CSV table of C-alpha atoms in Angstrom, one decimal:
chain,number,residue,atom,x,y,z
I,1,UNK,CA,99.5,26.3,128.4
I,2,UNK,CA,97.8,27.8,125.7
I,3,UNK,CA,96.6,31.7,125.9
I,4,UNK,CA,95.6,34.9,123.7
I,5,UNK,CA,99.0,36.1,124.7
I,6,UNK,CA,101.2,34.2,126.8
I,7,UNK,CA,101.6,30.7,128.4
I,8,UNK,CA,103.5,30.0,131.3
I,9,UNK,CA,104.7,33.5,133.3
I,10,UNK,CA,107.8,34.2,135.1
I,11,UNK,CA,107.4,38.2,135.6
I,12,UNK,CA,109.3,38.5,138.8
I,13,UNK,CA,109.5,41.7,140.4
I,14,UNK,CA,113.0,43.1,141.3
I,15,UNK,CA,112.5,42.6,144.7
I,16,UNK,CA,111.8,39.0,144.2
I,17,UNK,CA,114.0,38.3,141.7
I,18,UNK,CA,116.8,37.0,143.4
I,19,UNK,CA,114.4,34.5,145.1
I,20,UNK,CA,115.3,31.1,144.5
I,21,UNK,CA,113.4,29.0,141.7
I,22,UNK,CA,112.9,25.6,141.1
I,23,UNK,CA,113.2,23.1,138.3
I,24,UNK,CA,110.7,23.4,135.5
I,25,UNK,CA,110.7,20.5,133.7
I,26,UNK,CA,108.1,18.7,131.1
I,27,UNK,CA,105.8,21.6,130.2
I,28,UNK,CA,104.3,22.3,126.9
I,29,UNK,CA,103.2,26.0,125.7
I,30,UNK,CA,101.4,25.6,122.2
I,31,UNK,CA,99.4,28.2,120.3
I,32,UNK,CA,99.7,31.2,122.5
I,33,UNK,CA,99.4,34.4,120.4
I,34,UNK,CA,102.8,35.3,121.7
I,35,UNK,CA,105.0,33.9,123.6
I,36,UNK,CA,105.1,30.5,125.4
I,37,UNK,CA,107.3,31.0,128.3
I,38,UNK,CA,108.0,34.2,129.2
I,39,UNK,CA,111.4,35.0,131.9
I,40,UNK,CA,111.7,38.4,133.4
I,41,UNK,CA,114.3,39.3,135.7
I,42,UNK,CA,115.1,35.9,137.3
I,43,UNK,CA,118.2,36.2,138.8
I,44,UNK,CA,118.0,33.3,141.5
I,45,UNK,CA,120.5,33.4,144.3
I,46,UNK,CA,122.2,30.0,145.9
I,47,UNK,CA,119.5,29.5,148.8
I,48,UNK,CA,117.8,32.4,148.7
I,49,UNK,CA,114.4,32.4,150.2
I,50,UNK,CA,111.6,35.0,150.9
I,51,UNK,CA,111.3,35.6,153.9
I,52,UNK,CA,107.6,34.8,156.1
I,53,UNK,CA,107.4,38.1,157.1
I,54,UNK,CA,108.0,39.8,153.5
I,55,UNK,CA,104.7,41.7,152.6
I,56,UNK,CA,103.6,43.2,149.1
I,57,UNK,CA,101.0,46.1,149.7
I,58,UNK,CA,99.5,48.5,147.3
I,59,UNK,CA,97.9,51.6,149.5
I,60,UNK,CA,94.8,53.0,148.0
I,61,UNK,CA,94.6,56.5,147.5
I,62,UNK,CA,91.2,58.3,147.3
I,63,UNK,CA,92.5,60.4,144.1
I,64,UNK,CA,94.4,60.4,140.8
I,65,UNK,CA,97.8,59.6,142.3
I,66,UNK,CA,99.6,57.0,141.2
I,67,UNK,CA,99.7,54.1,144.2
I,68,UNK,CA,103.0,52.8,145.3
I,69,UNK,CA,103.7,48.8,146.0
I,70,UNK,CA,104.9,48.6,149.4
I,71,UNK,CA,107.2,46.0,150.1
I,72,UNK,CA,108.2,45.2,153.6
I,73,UNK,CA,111.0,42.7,154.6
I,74,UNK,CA,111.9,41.7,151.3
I,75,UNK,CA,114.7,39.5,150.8
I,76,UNK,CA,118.3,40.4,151.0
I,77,UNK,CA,120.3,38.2,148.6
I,78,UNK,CA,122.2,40.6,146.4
I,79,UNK,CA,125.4,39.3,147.2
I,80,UNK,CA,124.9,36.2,147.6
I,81,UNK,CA,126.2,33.8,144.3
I,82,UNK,CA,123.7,33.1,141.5
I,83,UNK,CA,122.4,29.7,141.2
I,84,UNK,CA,121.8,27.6,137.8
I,85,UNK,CA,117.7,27.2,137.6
I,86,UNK,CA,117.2,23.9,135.0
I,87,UNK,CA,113.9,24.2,132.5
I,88,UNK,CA,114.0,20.9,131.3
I,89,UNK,CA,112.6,19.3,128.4
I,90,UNK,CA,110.1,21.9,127.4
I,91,UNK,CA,108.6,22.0,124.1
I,92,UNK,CA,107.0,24.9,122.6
I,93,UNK,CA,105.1,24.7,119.3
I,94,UNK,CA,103.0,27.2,117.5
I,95,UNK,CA,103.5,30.3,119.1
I,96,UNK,CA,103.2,33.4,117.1
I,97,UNK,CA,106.4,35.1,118.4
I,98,UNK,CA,108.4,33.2,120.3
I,99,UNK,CA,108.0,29.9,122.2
I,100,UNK,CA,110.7,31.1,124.7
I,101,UNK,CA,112.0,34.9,126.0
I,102,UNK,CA,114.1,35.1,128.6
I,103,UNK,CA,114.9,39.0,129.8
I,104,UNK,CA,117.6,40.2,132.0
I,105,UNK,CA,117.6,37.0,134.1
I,106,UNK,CA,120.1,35.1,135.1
I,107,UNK,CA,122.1,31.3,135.0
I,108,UNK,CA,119.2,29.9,133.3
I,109,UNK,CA,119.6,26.2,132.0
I,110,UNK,CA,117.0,25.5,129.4
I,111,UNK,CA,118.2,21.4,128.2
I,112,UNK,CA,116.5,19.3,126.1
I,113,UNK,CA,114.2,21.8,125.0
I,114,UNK,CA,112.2,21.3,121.6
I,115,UNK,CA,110.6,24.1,119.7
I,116,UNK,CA,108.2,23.6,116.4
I,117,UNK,CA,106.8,26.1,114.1
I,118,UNK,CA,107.5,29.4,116.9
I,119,UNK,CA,108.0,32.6,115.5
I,120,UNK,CA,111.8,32.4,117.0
I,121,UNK,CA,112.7,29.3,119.5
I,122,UNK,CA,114.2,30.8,122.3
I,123,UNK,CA,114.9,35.1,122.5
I,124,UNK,CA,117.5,36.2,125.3
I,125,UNK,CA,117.5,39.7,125.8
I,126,UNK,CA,120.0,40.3,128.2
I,127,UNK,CA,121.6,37.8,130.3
I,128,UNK,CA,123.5,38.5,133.7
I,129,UNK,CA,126.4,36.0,134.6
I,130,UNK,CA,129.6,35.6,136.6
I,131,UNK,CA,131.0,33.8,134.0
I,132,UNK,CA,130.8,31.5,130.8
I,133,UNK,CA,130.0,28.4,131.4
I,134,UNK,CA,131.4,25.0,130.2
I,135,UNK,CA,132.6,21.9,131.5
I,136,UNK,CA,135.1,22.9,133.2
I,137,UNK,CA,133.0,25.0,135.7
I,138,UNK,CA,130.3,22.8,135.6
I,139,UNK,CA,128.1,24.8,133.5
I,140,UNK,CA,128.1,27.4,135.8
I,141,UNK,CA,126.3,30.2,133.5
I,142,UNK,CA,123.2,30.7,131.1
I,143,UNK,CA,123.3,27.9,128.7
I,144,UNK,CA,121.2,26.3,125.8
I,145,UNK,CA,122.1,22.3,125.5
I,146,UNK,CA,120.7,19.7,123.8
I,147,UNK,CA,117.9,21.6,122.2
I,148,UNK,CA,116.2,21.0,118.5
I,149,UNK,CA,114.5,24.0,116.8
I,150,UNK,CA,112.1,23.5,113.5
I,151,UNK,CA,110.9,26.5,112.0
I,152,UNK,CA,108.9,25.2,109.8
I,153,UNK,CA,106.7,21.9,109.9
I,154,UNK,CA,103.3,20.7,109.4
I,155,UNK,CA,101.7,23.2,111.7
I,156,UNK,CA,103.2,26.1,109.5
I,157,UNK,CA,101.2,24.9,106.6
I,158,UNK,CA,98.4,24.8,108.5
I,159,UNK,CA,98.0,28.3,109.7
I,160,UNK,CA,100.0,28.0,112.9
């Protein structure tokens, strides 16, 4: 995914954001003019889904007043525990700010991912967990494994 701005999108709203995700695994987000993959509020919940009958409305008003989304039958997973969501062997190169942001999500899993020449490889900004994770729990938590991050190569020198 390559953009004036950003790549690959994952701007949940709050009512969604407990919503269960799935694996992302073997994307690429080069030479977007900011971010590659950008994570907002995902906070997935063990086998949380959206419901059929959950509706997203925005009433249109015949004035200046700000319109309202209207969200009916939304899911209910607050409680619930959070689940680990893997984004596997990504690689971002080239992207002017950062080839990853992750904002107050939750037990994301990013392994195996490679970063070239991005303005900074991966940027958490906030992170909401039960716990830390390591072996002993079976990663149960935000992590970073197995990743390689080169500021600057080739691409640098040549205006990326």
């Amino acid at each position: 995914a390559g953009s004036a701005a950003f790549g690959f999108w994952f701007d949940t709203l709050s009512e969604a954001m407990h919503t269960l995700q799935r694996q992302f695994e073997n994307n690429t987000a080069h030479s977007n003019g900011d971010t590659g993959v950008w994570i907002d509020l995902v906070d997935s919940r063990q086998d949380c889904r959206a419901p059929d009958e959950w509706t997203v409305s925005v009433p249109f008003r015949d004035s200046d007043a700000i319109s309202t989304v209207v969200h009916e039958n939304p899911p209910a997973c607050d409680g619930d525990p959070r689940a680990n969501i893997p984004f596997l062997s990504t690689t971002t190169w080239g992207n002017a700010e950062q080839g990853i942001t992750s904002f107050e999500s939750g037990h994301l899993h990013f392994i195996n991912h490679r970063s070239v020449s991005d303005g900074v490889g991966i940027l958490v900004w906030g992170v909401q967990s039960d716990n830390w994770p390591d072996e002993t729990n079976d990663w149960y938590g935000p992590t970073i494994r197995n990743s390689v991050y080169h500021a600057v190569s080739q691409l640098t020198e040549v205006g990326f």
